[in-house]
Amino acid sequence: IEPRQHFTQPPPRFSEASLVKELEKLGIGRPSTYADTIGKIRDKDYVELEKKRFHPTDLGEVVTKLLVRILPNIFDVEFTSRMENELDRVEDGEVKWHGLLAGFYPGFRERLEDGQENSDQIIKEILAAEGETCEQCGQPMLVKWTKSGRFLGCSAYPECKGKRSMDGIPPEGIELGLHPAEGRQVRLKTGRYGPFLELEAPEEGTKPKRVSLPEKMSPSEVDLEYAVKLLDDLSAEGIELGLHPEEDRTVRVKDGPYGPYVELEAPGEGTKPKRVSLPEKMSSSEVDLEYAVKLLELPRTVGEDPNTGEEVAAGLGRYGPFVRRGKTFANLKSFDAMWTVTLEEALGLIDAKAAGKKLPLKEFGKHPDTGMELVLLSGRYGPYVTDGKINATLPKGVEVEEVDVEMAIDLLEKKKASRGKKKGRGRSKK
């Protein structure tokens, strides 16, 4: 017997090109559908593109598990390939579509109805956090998530609202102490991209300084001294990301009084460097050269309004991502949309803004009890959720990205309850 050392590696992630090659190899889809398929999984946040490679999101993994559990035959690559070939034969007139549908639909419908009937239980089984129980009621905990990251939530929700973070860091963070030079609180917190350090904002209306922990560092290893060093390194010369591929000038990520930003070295003496702020909640350590170069290309010209001849552009401003025509600005729903929004979509948003129509920041679907549409809108006093009858402003400190359907329903219920109390406060009749 000859002993040999063997190392296993995770399978490489697909790029857009290699994913198309794999689809072709498996016989899934056709050239006319590849772009739409890839666009759908990105638009629905099932995957994220990092360094030109697709990575599944928490949502994508859960949806995949759910669909494979309910429809195992349908989500089999061999079945999909066979069905593609059969559809080609229908198009060529070799097979009647009625017969193909009759052989497929009854079994599909039965599995789908069974899945819908038992979906709550199936989802609980998929999301169950093994060995974790709620500290408030003792019920099993489920893995849940918002845009800010994953967390453990009680399976008895909404009767019990117990929750905690997955890495042991409470939602409000852990106070490490005061920065010796700044005199402001340093906290260890957790977010969508994992644990990070935060230096308290110097004053109201300014942003706190944030920097992510190195990938292999455990939160339990962090003390105040290390946190201060990491935060101070970011402020001084910044972090060098590399040379701009076209400009041949250095690109850095830095931290300023209004938060982190990327900077392209000035072209010559007496000229200013180009600077672009990072998207809200993105820390400096999450930025690589490729993403920094994309930010430095902003604002991006989307096209020209065919009616007015004005330029339509997409960019990043003080209030987030936007599209602009002349002096009319309209918000975009996501940061990725700055690079993907089409001229038609941009004009639709701008025209709606010009007409005074409020576009939702988020849509949650129908209320499970009332059937009314739940949306998150931007108002004079900040973002608020509404079902068309009741409006509930987001609590201070809650970001738009954190709001999910459960939180929206909870806010509306609290608002409704507070209205009822106010009505009962009238003077008693003499």
XYZ file of C-alpha atoms in Angstrom:
430
model
C 0.000 0.000 0.000
C 1.434 3.346 -1.027
C 0.100 6.246 1.093
C -0.604 9.423 -0.879
C -1.744 12.811 0.307
C -4.852 14.034 -1.496
C -6.424 17.493 -1.290
C -9.990 18.109 -2.337
C -11.083 21.443 -3.777
C -14.556 22.893 -4.179
C -15.805 22.877 -7.780
C -14.949 26.093 -9.653
C -17.715 28.672 -9.907
C -19.243 29.379 -13.307
C -18.586 32.575 -15.195
C -21.275 33.723 -17.632
C -19.367 32.158 -20.548
C -18.651 28.839 -18.787
C -22.279 28.590 -17.619
C -23.494 28.932 -21.218
C -20.989 26.215 -22.237
C -22.321 23.909 -19.509
C -25.930 24.519 -20.594
C -24.969 23.687 -24.184
C -23.158 20.535 -23.043
C -26.182 19.346 -21.028
C -28.627 20.257 -23.810
C -30.552 22.675 -21.609
C -32.022 25.765 -23.230
C -31.191 27.199 -26.622
C -28.989 30.145 -27.734
C -32.070 32.373 -27.836
C -32.885 31.631 -24.165
C -29.442 31.652 -22.484
C -29.271 35.415 -21.874
C -32.831 35.484 -20.492
C -32.138 32.515 -18.186
C -28.976 34.084 -16.761
C -30.710 37.464 -16.441
C -33.592 35.891 -14.475
C -31.407 34.216 -11.837
C -29.568 37.526 -11.309
C -32.708 39.702 -11.258
C -34.331 37.447 -8.653
C -31.181 37.570 -6.466
C -30.603 33.811 -6.741
C -26.930 34.471 -7.584
C -24.383 37.255 -7.168
C -21.566 38.012 -9.600
C -18.257 38.328 -7.742
C -15.011 38.669 -9.697
C -16.871 37.535 -12.844
C -18.031 34.303 -11.146
C -21.566 33.379 -10.077
C -22.063 32.583 -6.389
C -25.420 31.336 -5.041
C -27.157 33.597 -2.536
C -28.908 32.281 0.579
C -32.210 32.872 -1.231
C -30.997 30.951 -4.288
C -29.933 27.954 -2.208
C -33.251 27.790 -0.335
C -35.378 28.172 -3.495
C -33.338 25.422 -5.191
C -33.793 23.047 -2.239
C -37.532 23.783 -2.154
C -38.074 23.174 -5.877
C -35.947 20.000 -5.937
C -37.905 18.725 -2.925
C -41.315 19.409 -4.508
C -40.504 18.644 -8.166
C -37.491 16.278 -8.196
C -38.193 14.950 -11.705
C -38.636 18.397 -13.243
C -35.385 19.686 -11.719
C -33.331 16.877 -13.205
C -30.978 17.905 -16.032
C -31.751 14.779 -18.081
C -35.492 15.485 -17.949
C -34.926 19.106 -18.991
C -32.708 18.032 -21.884
C -35.268 15.465 -23.070
C -38.047 18.047 -22.862
C -35.994 20.530 -24.924
C -35.604 17.882 -27.638
C -39.318 17.062 -27.556
C -40.189 20.751 -27.918
C -37.862 20.935 -30.922
C -39.792 18.010 -32.433
C -43.080 19.835 -31.795
C -41.670 22.876 -33.600
C -40.613 20.656 -36.520
C -44.092 19.087 -36.708
C -42.918 15.591 -35.702
C -44.888 15.504 -32.414
C -48.303 16.924 -31.496
C -48.147 19.306 -28.558
C -51.414 17.941 -27.089
C -49.888 14.502 -26.549
C -46.683 15.915 -25.087
C -48.619 18.067 -22.627
C -51.005 15.224 -21.713
C -48.072 13.012 -20.772
C -46.422 15.689 -18.645
C -49.066 17.869 -17.009
C -51.115 15.489 -14.752
C -48.065 14.307 -12.778
C -46.654 17.826 -12.630
C -49.940 19.236 -11.346
C -50.252 16.562 -8.661
C -46.719 17.193 -7.343
C -47.216 20.956 -7.460
C -50.506 20.855 -5.532
C -48.982 18.532 -2.935
C -46.012 20.887 -2.584
C -48.243 23.936 -2.194
C -50.341 22.182 0.443
C -47.273 21.203 2.495
C -45.010 24.139 1.613
C -44.919 25.602 5.148
C -43.716 22.327 6.645
C -41.221 21.710 3.821
C -39.743 25.208 4.207
C -39.416 24.734 7.984
C -37.552 21.457 7.404
C -35.234 23.082 4.853
C -34.506 26.103 7.053
C -34.291 24.242 10.376
C -31.171 25.212 12.360
C -30.096 21.902 13.895
C -29.810 21.979 17.688
C -30.825 25.653 17.958
C -33.820 26.606 20.092
C -35.455 29.943 20.841
C -34.340 31.510 24.125
C -37.801 33.042 24.607
C -40.154 30.098 23.994
C -37.993 26.997 23.431
C -39.273 26.328 19.892
C -36.813 25.307 17.110
C -35.026 28.136 15.303
C -35.043 28.623 11.521
C -32.364 30.160 9.331
C -33.794 33.380 7.860
C -32.272 36.342 6.116
C -32.670 39.934 5.080
C -30.517 42.012 2.739
C -28.263 42.651 5.730
C -27.450 38.975 6.200
C -28.606 35.697 7.727
C -30.005 35.302 11.230
C -31.857 32.747 13.358
C -35.580 33.393 13.802
C -38.128 31.524 15.906
C -40.260 28.959 14.041
C -43.262 30.123 16.111
C -43.259 33.579 14.450
C -45.400 35.753 14.604
C -46.525 34.490 18.052
C -42.877 34.624 19.158
C -40.462 37.157 17.687
C -37.265 35.662 19.117
C -34.171 36.039 16.923
C -30.379 36.187 17.136
C -27.406 36.429 14.790
C -25.677 33.320 13.444
C -22.138 34.266 14.463
C -22.887 35.141 18.089
C -22.822 38.899 17.517
C -26.053 40.586 18.713
C -27.889 42.921 16.271
C -26.667 46.032 18.133
C -23.041 44.803 17.992
C -20.373 44.348 20.684
C -18.738 47.447 22.190
C -14.937 47.070 22.201
C -14.206 50.445 23.814
C -13.369 54.028 22.866
C -10.936 54.878 20.071
C -7.961 56.410 21.969
C -7.506 59.302 19.516
C -11.092 59.879 18.367
C -12.900 59.324 21.681
C -15.698 57.490 19.847
C -17.079 53.989 20.389
C -15.643 51.086 18.373
C -18.062 48.209 17.786
C -17.865 44.730 16.297
C -20.979 44.106 14.187
C -22.240 41.688 11.572
C -23.898 42.291 8.207
C -24.597 40.825 4.805
C -20.904 40.210 4.101
C -19.996 38.970 7.579
C -18.415 40.579 10.666
C -17.062 44.133 10.443
C -15.710 46.905 12.663
C -17.472 50.230 13.027
C -16.192 53.510 14.433
C -19.103 55.613 15.667
C -20.020 58.563 13.417
C -18.518 61.892 14.615
C -21.878 63.648 14.488
C -25.474 63.208 13.381
C -25.848 63.171 9.599
C -22.369 61.712 8.984
C -21.491 58.079 8.312
C -19.612 55.764 10.687
C -16.314 54.337 9.457
C -16.531 50.604 8.665
C -14.035 47.938 7.680
C -14.597 44.175 7.322
C -12.564 41.638 9.270
C -9.971 39.658 7.308
C -11.580 36.539 5.828
C -9.945 33.961 8.141
C -10.188 35.970 11.359
C -12.715 34.888 13.987
C -14.719 37.656 15.742
C -13.585 36.180 19.083
C -9.958 37.139 18.270
C -10.702 40.863 17.873
C -9.805 43.304 20.642
C -9.806 47.119 20.763
C -6.102 47.447 19.870
C -6.476 45.369 16.695
C -9.723 47.127 15.731
C -8.129 50.590 16.054
C -5.159 49.527 13.884
C -7.465 48.195 11.147
C -9.609 51.352 11.173
C -6.584 53.703 11.198
C -4.852 51.880 8.315
C -7.915 52.561 6.181
C -7.859 56.318 6.876
C -4.213 57.117 6.131
C -3.033 56.206 2.627
C -5.931 53.924 1.833
C -5.704 50.416 0.419
C -4.029 50.096 -2.989
C -6.130 47.922 -5.317
C -3.903 48.031 -8.407
C -3.529 49.886 -11.699
C -6.531 51.009 -13.738
C -6.433 48.759 -16.870
C -6.954 51.672 -19.275
C -5.593 54.711 -17.422
C -2.429 53.044 -16.017
C -2.936 54.960 -12.763
C -3.261 53.618 -9.228
C -6.704 52.887 -7.823
C -7.170 53.029 -4.042
C -10.017 52.617 -1.608
C -9.992 55.223 1.172
C -12.113 56.430 4.039
C -13.254 60.028 4.428
C -15.568 62.036 6.687
C -18.590 60.887 4.640
C -17.621 57.226 4.388
C -15.437 54.995 2.185
C -14.739 55.818 -1.462
C -12.561 54.709 -4.389
C -9.992 57.071 -5.855
C -8.222 57.113 -9.225
C -4.794 58.755 -9.006
C -4.650 62.250 -10.532
C -3.350 62.294 -14.151
C -0.761 64.969 -13.397
C 0.458 67.646 -11.017
C -2.151 70.300 -10.301
C -5.053 68.023 -11.291
C -7.550 66.339 -8.991
C -8.050 62.586 -8.554
C -11.450 61.143 -9.463
C -13.432 59.889 -6.462
C -16.651 57.884 -6.174
C -18.345 56.877 -2.897
C -19.029 53.213 -2.187
C -22.647 52.032 -2.129
C -24.253 52.358 1.300
C -23.357 49.563 3.748
C -20.492 48.308 1.549
C -17.225 48.283 3.472
C -13.834 49.067 1.962
C -12.517 45.514 2.324
C -15.287 44.177 0.068
C -14.015 46.186 -2.920
C -11.640 44.713 -5.499
C -10.006 46.419 -8.493
C -12.673 45.245 -10.946
C -15.545 46.695 -8.905
C -13.627 49.930 -8.215
C -13.051 50.435 -11.963
C -16.790 49.952 -12.566
C -17.598 52.606 -9.956
C -15.112 55.031 -11.491
C -16.927 54.713 -14.841
C -20.022 56.313 -13.285
C -22.104 58.163 -14.282
C -22.876 55.755 -17.156
C -24.592 57.006 -20.305
C -27.686 54.830 -20.804
C -28.808 56.470 -24.049
C -30.687 59.425 -25.460
C -34.353 60.302 -24.967
C -35.834 59.907 -28.486
C -38.393 62.659 -27.798
C -36.179 65.366 -26.286
C -32.685 64.378 -27.411
C -31.453 64.695 -23.811
C -28.836 62.326 -22.428
C -30.087 59.684 -19.973
C -27.476 58.596 -17.418
C -27.231 56.247 -14.421
C -25.057 56.970 -11.408
C -24.569 56.954 -7.658
C -25.425 59.977 -5.539
C -25.984 61.048 -1.964
C -29.348 59.259 -1.803
C -28.263 56.098 -3.599
C -28.347 54.833 -7.204
C -30.294 56.937 -9.726
C -31.141 57.606 -13.361
C -31.142 61.161 -14.680
C -32.483 63.103 -17.642
C -31.645 66.796 -17.486
C -32.587 67.929 -13.972
C -35.034 65.064 -13.318
C -33.672 62.275 -11.109
C -35.353 58.946 -10.254
C -34.154 56.343 -7.743
C -33.094 52.860 -8.808
C -34.082 49.869 -6.674
C -30.600 48.320 -6.533
C -26.962 49.254 -6.987
C -26.523 46.630 -9.727
C -29.173 48.472 -11.743
C -26.691 51.320 -12.334
C -24.990 49.048 -14.869
C -27.959 47.007 -16.099
C -30.864 49.490 -16.430
C -32.002 49.877 -20.046
C -33.021 53.112 -21.760
C -36.677 52.022 -21.777
C -36.628 51.216 -18.043
C -34.806 54.450 -17.194
C -37.271 56.594 -19.156
C -40.192 54.825 -17.443
C -38.784 55.681 -14.002
C -37.983 59.274 -14.976
C -41.399 59.879 -16.581
C -43.153 58.445 -13.511
C -41.097 60.731 -11.250
C -41.844 63.751 -13.445
C -45.562 62.929 -13.275
C -45.395 62.837 -9.471
C -46.163 59.123 -9.176
C -44.574 57.365 -6.197
C -42.652 54.235 -7.148
C -42.176 51.649 -4.376
C -38.723 51.096 -2.903
C -39.821 47.503 -2.265
C -42.839 45.320 -3.035
C -43.800 42.508 -0.638
C -46.865 41.048 -2.352
C -50.277 40.652 -0.719
C -50.976 40.713 3.033
C -51.732 37.083 4.036
C -54.868 38.114 5.982
C -56.307 41.129 4.136
C -55.092 40.458 0.592
C -53.986 44.108 0.286
C -50.727 44.947 -1.507
C -47.821 45.708 0.834
C -45.174 48.169 -0.371
C -42.341 50.274 1.010
C -42.419 53.898 -0.150
C -40.237 56.961 0.314
C -42.000 59.769 2.179
C -41.378 63.249 3.497
C -40.390 61.898 6.906
C -38.466 58.890 5.608
C -39.326 55.419 4.237
C -42.619 53.831 5.326
C -44.605 50.636 4.722
C -48.245 50.797 3.694
C -51.123 48.547 2.693
C -53.015 51.448 1.118
C -54.877 52.271 4.344
C -52.312 52.286 7.140
C -48.853 53.879 6.922
C -46.027 52.917 9.285
C -42.715 54.804 9.224
C -39.572 52.686 9.620
C -38.094 52.889 13.134
C -34.901 54.903 13.531
C -31.856 52.825 12.630
C -33.747 50.357 10.405
C -32.443 50.410 6.827
C -34.572 49.814 3.715
C -32.536 46.674 2.895
C -33.453 45.096 6.254
C -37.230 45.271 5.754
C -38.897 42.006 4.745
C -42.566 41.026 4.557
C -42.642 39.867 8.197
C -41.273 43.183 9.452
C -43.693 45.117 7.212
C -46.703 43.238 8.625
C -45.414 43.684 12.195
C -44.976 47.470 11.731
C -48.488 47.838 10.304
C -49.994 45.787 13.161
C -48.250 47.983 15.749
C -49.414 51.133 13.972
C -52.984 49.816 13.861
C -52.867 48.973 17.579
C -51.518 52.437 18.477
C -54.352 54.074 16.508
C -56.891 52.086 18.515
C -55.383 53.300 21.797
C -55.507 56.943 20.682
C -59.202 56.673 19.797
C -60.004 55.544 23.343
C -58.393 58.562 25.007
C -61.311 60.999 24.672
C -62.848 62.766 27.658
C -65.633 60.964 29.483
C -69.070 62.503 29.150
C -70.496 64.248 32.220
